[in-house]
CSV table of C-alpha atoms in Angstrom, one decimal:
chain,number,residue,atom,x,y,z
A,1,UNK,CA,185.7,82.7,158.7
A,2,UNK,CA,183.6,83.0,161.9
A,3,UNK,CA,179.9,82.6,162.5
A,4,UNK,CA,179.6,86.4,163.0
A,5,UNK,CA,181.2,87.1,159.7
A,6,UNK,CA,178.9,84.7,157.9
A,7,UNK,CA,175.8,86.1,159.7
A,8,UNK,CA,176.9,89.7,158.9
A,9,UNK,CA,177.3,88.7,155.1
A,10,UNK,CA,173.8,87.2,155.1
A,11,UNK,CA,172.3,90.4,156.7
A,12,UNK,CA,174.0,92.6,154.1
A,13,UNK,CA,172.7,90.5,151.3
A,14,UNK,CA,169.2,90.4,152.6
A,15,UNK,CA,169.2,94.1,153.1
A,16,UNK,CA,170.0,94.6,149.4
A,17,UNK,CA,167.6,91.9,148.2
A,18,UNK,CA,164.8,93.0,150.6
A,19,UNK,CA,164.7,96.5,149.2
A,20,UNK,CA,165.3,95.5,145.5
A,21,UNK,CA,162.6,92.7,145.4
A,22,UNK,CA,160.0,94.8,147.2
A,23,UNK,CA,160.6,97.8,145.0
A,24,UNK,CA,160.3,95.5,142.0
A,25,UNK,CA,157.1,94.1,143.4
A,26,UNK,CA,155.7,97.7,143.9
A,27,UNK,CA,156.6,98.4,140.3
A,28,UNK,CA,154.8,95.3,139.0
A,29,UNK,CA,151.7,96.1,141.1
A,30,UNK,CA,151.6,99.7,140.0
A,31,UNK,CA,152.2,99.0,136.3
A,32,UNK,CA,150.8,95.6,135.5
A,33,UNK,CA,147.9,95.0,137.9
A,34,UNK,CA,144.5,94.9,136.3
A,35,UNK,CA,141.7,97.2,137.4
A,36,UNK,CA,139.7,94.2,138.4
A,37,UNK,CA,142.1,93.5,141.3
A,38,UNK,CA,140.3,96.3,143.2
A,39,UNK,CA,141.0,96.8,146.8
A,40,UNK,CA,143.3,93.8,147.0
A,41,UNK,CA,145.8,95.7,145.0
A,42,UNK,CA,146.2,98.2,147.8
A,43,UNK,CA,146.6,95.4,150.3
A,44,UNK,CA,149.5,93.9,148.3
A,45,UNK,CA,151.0,97.4,147.9
A,46,UNK,CA,150.8,98.0,151.7
A,47,UNK,CA,152.6,94.6,152.2
A,48,UNK,CA,155.4,95.6,149.9
A,49,UNK,CA,155.8,99.1,151.4
A,50,UNK,CA,156.0,97.7,154.9
A,51,UNK,CA,158.8,95.3,153.8
A,52,UNK,CA,160.8,98.2,152.4
A,53,UNK,CA,160.2,100.0,155.6
A,54,UNK,CA,161.4,97.2,157.7
A,55,UNK,CA,164.5,96.8,155.6
A,56,UNK,CA,165.3,100.4,156.0
A,57,UNK,CA,164.8,100.2,159.8
A,58,UNK,CA,167.2,97.2,159.9
A,59,UNK,CA,169.8,99.2,158.0
A,60,UNK,CA,169.5,102.3,160.1
A,61,UNK,CA,169.3,100.6,163.5
A,62,UNK,CA,171.6,97.6,162.9
A,63,UNK,CA,169.9,95.5,165.5
A,64,UNK,CA,171.7,92.6,167.2
A,65,UNK,CA,170.9,90.0,170.0
A,66,UNK,CA,173.1,89.1,172.9
A,67,UNK,CA,172.2,86.3,175.2
A,68,UNK,CA,174.6,85.3,178.0
A,69,UNK,CA,173.5,82.9,180.7
A,70,UNK,CA,170.2,84.2,182.1
A,71,UNK,CA,170.7,87.7,180.5
A,72,UNK,CA,169.0,88.6,177.3
A,73,UNK,CA,169.7,91.9,175.4
A,74,UNK,CA,168.6,93.6,172.2
A,75,UNK,CA,171.1,96.2,171.0
A,76,UNK,CA,170.6,99.0,168.4
A,77,UNK,CA,173.8,100.6,167.1
A,78,UNK,CA,172.5,103.7,165.4
A,79,UNK,CA,174.1,107.1,164.8
A,80,UNK,CA,172.5,108.1,168.2
A,81,UNK,CA,172.8,105.3,170.8
A,82,UNK,CA,169.3,105.1,172.3
A,83,UNK,CA,166.9,102.5,173.8
A,84,UNK,CA,164.1,104.2,171.9
A,85,UNK,CA,165.6,103.2,168.4
A,86,UNK,CA,166.0,99.6,169.7
A,87,UNK,CA,162.4,99.5,170.8
A,88,UNK,CA,161.3,100.9,167.4
A,89,UNK,CA,163.1,98.0,165.7
A,90,UNK,CA,161.6,95.3,168.0
A,91,UNK,CA,158.1,96.9,167.6
A,92,UNK,CA,158.2,97.3,163.8
A,93,UNK,CA,157.7,93.6,163.0
A,94,UNK,CA,154.3,93.6,164.7
A,95,UNK,CA,153.1,95.5,161.6
A,96,UNK,CA,153.9,92.4,159.3
A,97,UNK,CA,151.6,90.2,161.4
A,98,UNK,CA,148.9,92.7,161.5
A,99,UNK,CA,148.9,92.9,157.8
A,100,UNK,CA,148.9,89.1,157.5
A,101,UNK,CA,145.8,88.9,159.7
A,102,UNK,CA,144.2,91.7,157.7
A,103,UNK,CA,144.9,89.5,154.5
A,104,UNK,CA,143.2,86.5,156.0
A,105,UNK,CA,140.3,88.6,156.9
A,106,UNK,CA,140.0,89.9,153.4
A,107,UNK,CA,140.2,86.3,152.1
A,108,UNK,CA,137.5,85.2,154.5
A,109,UNK,CA,135.2,88.0,153.4
A,110,UNK,CA,135.8,87.3,149.7
A,111,UNK,CA,134.9,83.6,150.3
A,112,UNK,CA,132.1,83.7,152.7
A,113,UNK,CA,130.9,87.2,153.0
A,114,UNK,CA,131.6,88.9,149.6
A,115,UNK,CA,129.2,91.8,150.5
A,116,UNK,CA,131.8,92.8,153.2
A,117,UNK,CA,134.7,93.2,150.9
A,118,UNK,CA,133.7,96.7,150.2
A,119,UNK,CA,134.7,97.6,153.8
A,120,UNK,CA,138.3,97.5,152.7
A,121,UNK,CA,137.4,100.6,150.6
A,122,UNK,CA,135.6,102.3,153.5
A,123,UNK,CA,137.5,105.1,155.1
A,124,UNK,CA,136.3,104.3,158.6
A,125,UNK,CA,137.1,100.6,158.3
A,126,UNK,CA,140.6,101.5,156.9
A,127,UNK,CA,141.0,103.9,159.8
A,128,UNK,CA,140.1,101.1,162.2
A,129,UNK,CA,142.7,98.8,160.7
A,130,UNK,CA,145.3,101.5,160.9
A,131,UNK,CA,144.4,102.1,164.5
A,132,UNK,CA,144.7,98.3,165.4
A,133,UNK,CA,148.1,98.2,163.7
A,134,UNK,CA,149.2,101.4,165.4
A,135,UNK,CA,148.0,100.3,168.8
A,136,UNK,CA,149.9,97.0,168.4
A,137,UNK,CA,153.1,98.7,167.5
A,138,UNK,CA,152.9,101.2,170.4
A,139,UNK,CA,151.9,98.5,172.9
A,140,UNK,CA,155.0,96.6,172.0
A,141,UNK,CA,157.1,99.8,172.0
A,142,UNK,CA,155.9,100.8,175.5
A,143,UNK,CA,156.5,97.2,176.7
A,144,UNK,CA,160.2,97.5,175.5
A,145,UNK,CA,160.8,101.0,177.0
A,146,UNK,CA,159.0,100.5,180.3
A,147,UNK,CA,159.2,96.7,180.9
A,148,UNK,CA,162.9,96.1,180.1
A,149,UNK,CA,166.0,97.4,181.8
A,150,UNK,CA,169.0,98.9,180.0
A,151,UNK,CA,170.6,101.7,182.2
A,152,UNK,CA,174.1,102.3,181.3
A,153,UNK,CA,175.4,101.2,184.8
A,154,UNK,CA,173.2,98.2,185.4
A,155,UNK,CA,174.8,94.9,185.7
A,156,UNK,CA,172.9,93.2,182.8
A,157,UNK,CA,173.8,96.1,180.5
A,158,UNK,CA,177.5,95.8,181.4
A,159,UNK,CA,177.5,92.1,180.7
A,160,UNK,CA,175.8,92.6,177.3
A,161,UNK,CA,178.1,95.4,176.4
A,162,UNK,CA,181.2,93.3,177.0
A,163,UNK,CA,179.9,90.4,174.9
A,164,UNK,CA,178.8,92.8,172.1
A,165,UNK,CA,182.3,94.4,172.1
A,166,UNK,CA,184.0,91.0,171.9
A,167,UNK,CA,181.7,89.9,169.1
A,168,UNK,CA,181.6,93.0,166.9
A,169,UNK,CA,184.6,95.1,168.1
A,170,UNK,CA,182.5,98.2,168.9
A,171,UNK,CA,182.0,99.7,172.3
A,172,UNK,CA,178.4,101.0,172.8
A,173,UNK,CA,177.3,103.0,175.9
A,174,UNK,CA,173.4,103.0,175.4
A,175,UNK,CA,170.8,101.4,173.2
A,176,UNK,CA,170.2,98.2,175.2
A,177,UNK,CA,166.9,96.5,176.0
A,178,UNK,CA,167.8,94.0,178.7
A,179,UNK,CA,165.9,91.2,180.4
A,180,UNK,CA,168.2,90.2,183.3
A,181,UNK,CA,166.6,87.0,184.7
A,182,UNK,CA,167.6,85.4,187.9
A,183,UNK,CA,170.2,88.1,188.9
A,184,UNK,CA,172.1,86.8,191.9
A,185,UNK,CA,169.8,83.7,192.0
A,186,UNK,CA,166.7,85.9,192.6
A,187,UNK,CA,163.4,85.6,190.7
A,188,UNK,CA,162.9,88.9,188.8
A,189,UNK,CA,159.2,89.6,188.7
A,190,UNK,CA,159.6,92.5,186.2
A,191,UNK,CA,161.4,90.4,183.7
A,192,UNK,CA,159.0,87.5,184.1
A,193,UNK,CA,156.0,89.6,183.4
A,194,UNK,CA,157.6,91.2,180.4
A,195,UNK,CA,158.5,87.7,179.0
A,196,UNK,CA,155.0,86.5,179.7
A,197,UNK,CA,153.4,89.3,177.9
A,198,UNK,CA,155.8,89.1,174.9
A,199,UNK,CA,155.3,85.3,174.5
A,200,UNK,CA,151.5,85.8,174.9
A,201,UNK,CA,151.4,88.5,172.2
A,202,UNK,CA,153.5,86.2,169.8
A,203,UNK,CA,151.3,83.2,170.5
A,204,UNK,CA,148.1,85.0,170.2
A,205,UNK,CA,149.0,86.5,166.8
A,206,UNK,CA,149.9,83.1,165.4
A,207,UNK,CA,146.8,81.5,166.9
A,208,UNK,CA,144.5,84.2,165.4
A,209,UNK,CA,146.0,84.0,162.0
A,210,UNK,CA,145.8,80.2,162.1
A,211,UNK,CA,142.2,80.3,163.1
A,212,UNK,CA,141.3,82.6,160.3
A,213,UNK,CA,143.1,80.2,157.8
A,214,UNK,CA,141.2,77.2,159.2
A,215,UNK,CA,137.8,79.1,158.8
A,216,UNK,CA,138.6,80.0,155.3
A,217,UNK,CA,139.5,76.5,154.4
A,218,UNK,CA,136.3,75.3,156.0
A,219,UNK,CA,134.0,77.7,154.1
A,220,UNK,CA,135.8,76.8,150.8
A,221,UNK,CA,135.2,73.1,151.3
A,222,UNK,CA,131.6,73.7,152.3
A,223,UNK,CA,130.7,76.3,149.5
A,224,UNK,CA,127.9,74.9,147.4
A,225,UNK,CA,127.9,77.6,144.9
A,226,UNK,CA,131.5,77.1,143.7
A,227,UNK,CA,132.6,74.8,141.1
A,228,UNK,CA,135.2,72.2,142.0
A,229,UNK,CA,137.8,74.1,139.9
A,230,UNK,CA,136.9,77.4,141.5
A,231,UNK,CA,137.3,75.7,145.0
A,232,UNK,CA,140.7,74.4,143.9
A,233,UNK,CA,141.8,77.8,142.8
A,234,UNK,CA,140.6,79.5,146.0
A,235,UNK,CA,142.3,76.8,148.1
A,236,UNK,CA,145.6,77.3,146.2
A,237,UNK,CA,145.4,81.1,146.8
A,238,UNK,CA,144.8,80.5,150.5
A,239,UNK,CA,147.6,78.0,150.7
A,240,UNK,CA,149.9,80.6,149.1
A,241,UNK,CA,148.8,83.1,151.7
A,242,UNK,CA,149.5,80.6,154.5
A,243,UNK,CA,152.9,80.0,153.1
A,244,UNK,CA,153.6,83.8,153.0
A,245,UNK,CA,152.4,84.0,156.6
A,246,UNK,CA,154.8,81.2,157.6
A,247,UNK,CA,157.6,83.5,156.6
A,248,UNK,CA,157.3,85.9,159.6
A,249,UNK,CA,156.5,83.0,161.9
A,250,UNK,CA,159.6,81.1,160.8
A,251,UNK,CA,162.1,84.0,160.4
A,252,UNK,CA,160.9,86.4,163.1
A,253,UNK,CA,158.6,85.0,165.8
A,254,UNK,CA,160.1,81.6,166.3
A,255,UNK,CA,163.7,83.0,166.6
A,256,UNK,CA,162.5,85.8,168.9
A,257,UNK,CA,160.4,83.5,171.0
A,258,UNK,CA,163.4,81.2,171.4
A,259,UNK,CA,166.0,83.9,172.3
A,260,UNK,CA,163.5,85.6,174.6
A,261,UNK,CA,162.5,82.4,176.5
A,262,UNK,CA,165.8,80.4,176.7
A,263,UNK,CA,167.7,82.8,179.1
A,264,UNK,CA,164.7,82.6,181.6
A,265,UNK,CA,165.1,78.8,181.6
A,266,UNK,CA,168.9,79.1,181.8
A,267,UNK,CA,169.2,77.2,178.4
A,268,UNK,CA,171.8,78.2,175.8
A,269,UNK,CA,170.2,79.5,172.7
A,270,UNK,CA,173.0,78.1,170.5
A,271,UNK,CA,173.2,79.4,166.9
A,272,UNK,CA,170.3,81.9,167.6
A,273,UNK,CA,172.5,83.7,170.1
A,274,UNK,CA,174.4,85.0,167.1
A,275,UNK,CA,172.3,84.3,164.2
A,276,UNK,CA,168.9,85.6,165.3
A,277,UNK,CA,169.2,88.9,163.4
A,278,UNK,CA,170.4,87.1,160.3
A,279,UNK,CA,167.3,84.9,160.5
A,280,UNK,CA,165.1,88.0,160.9
A,281,UNK,CA,166.8,89.7,157.9
A,282,UNK,CA,165.4,87.0,155.5
A,283,UNK,CA,161.8,88.1,156.2
A,284,UNK,CA,161.4,91.1,153.8
A,285,UNK,CA,163.1,89.2,150.9
A,286,UNK,CA,161.1,85.9,151.4
A,287,UNK,CA,157.9,88.0,151.9
A,288,UNK,CA,158.4,89.7,148.6
A,289,UNK,CA,158.7,86.3,146.9
A,290,UNK,CA,155.5,85.2,148.7
A,291,UNK,CA,153.8,88.3,147.4
A,292,UNK,CA,154.7,87.6,143.9
A,293,UNK,CA,153.3,84.0,144.3
A,294,UNK,CA,150.0,85.4,145.7
A,295,UNK,CA,149.7,87.7,142.7
A,296,UNK,CA,150.3,84.9,140.3
A,297,UNK,CA,147.6,82.7,142.0
A,298,UNK,CA,145.2,85.7,141.9
A,299,UNK,CA,145.8,86.2,138.2
A,300,UNK,CA,145.1,82.5,137.6
A,301,UNK,CA,141.9,83.0,139.5
A,302,UNK,CA,141.0,86.0,137.4
A,303,UNK,CA,141.6,84.1,134.2
A,304,UNK,CA,139.3,81.3,135.3
A,305,UNK,CA,136.7,83.9,136.2
A,306,UNK,CA,136.9,85.5,132.8
A,307,UNK,CA,136.6,82.2,131.1
A,308,UNK,CA,133.5,81.3,133.1
A,309,UNK,CA,132.0,84.8,132.5
A,310,UNK,CA,132.5,84.4,128.7
A,311,UNK,CA,131.1,80.9,128.8
A,312,UNK,CA,127.9,82.2,130.5
A,313,UNK,CA,127.6,85.0,128.1
A,314,UNK,CA,127.8,82.7,125.1
A,315,UNK,CA,125.0,80.6,126.7
A,316,UNK,CA,122.8,83.6,127.1
A,317,UNK,CA,123.1,85.0,123.7
A,318,UNK,CA,126.5,85.8,122.0
A,319,UNK,CA,127.9,88.4,124.4
A,320,UNK,CA,124.8,90.0,125.6
A,321,UNK,CA,125.7,91.0,129.1
A,322,UNK,CA,122.0,91.7,130.1
A,323,UNK,CA,121.3,88.0,130.3
A,324,UNK,CA,124.2,87.2,132.7
A,325,UNK,CA,123.7,87.5,136.4
A,326,UNK,CA,127.0,87.4,138.5
A,327,UNK,CA,125.3,85.2,141.1
A,328,UNK,CA,124.9,82.5,138.4
A,329,UNK,CA,128.6,82.0,138.0
A,330,UNK,CA,130.0,79.1,139.8
A,331,UNK,CA,133.2,80.9,140.9
A,332,UNK,CA,133.8,83.9,143.2
A,333,UNK,CA,134.1,87.3,141.6
A,334,UNK,CA,136.1,88.9,144.4
A,335,UNK,CA,139.8,88.3,144.6
């Protein structure tokens, strides 16, 4: 059994589990979510839908990575061999990180600025978020199409085509995104600029998400209107979100950063030369598991909120709601 066979088996398993688990998560959100979940329900729903979409894109485009010496290539073997399909695959994973950043933003609002949570129900704000995600997608897409090479008669494409044929036994004519560094010993400015922009986009996304997480933890620790138990529950929910965000970082961005950068440095990428796509295929499956954990933590938060609410009502007069002010509760009411 070869490494290619093992990686292919892993990809096939993750394709099945990615769709199955995320469809199950969609069902649980739609059927069992409480009305008090509010706008956060739609954020979780969007996460699960994006994972189903990413898995379907993986199935249709059948993306693979080839790295030989100083030549890097992304290859899509669809029913129609086209660089555009390969670029769509590479760009689709930017959606996952945009959603993670939106999720941290929602968490920051709920902890520090609860009056701003309603923005996530505002049509104009939602349109702004959609525009940000769409702009990020098309920026990466245009970078792939305009910045990379991949002409069917170019040397880098020919090299990548031969390696792909030896590895998978299929001869492709088109569908290559190629960065051919140091061809004939010459510094390739075009490839260097594309690599710099790609790495900068990856690092900036990770940094921004990390900054939001740190700010959230800071405000939770400094909140003087939260009880200690409420702080612990909020911190647990945020830690779960951080763990979910670590999934695309570990499964997508670190492998991609490695296989993109190593050819420029003339360093062999090792296992990732073959196993990069297998690593990426884990993302939708693990993200669905993370989404389930977030929902569990959120429900625990809700149960604590309900107990606090009932305790306050009993103090003010045996269930008379008129005596209870939400601001008096020592726990957040937005989840």
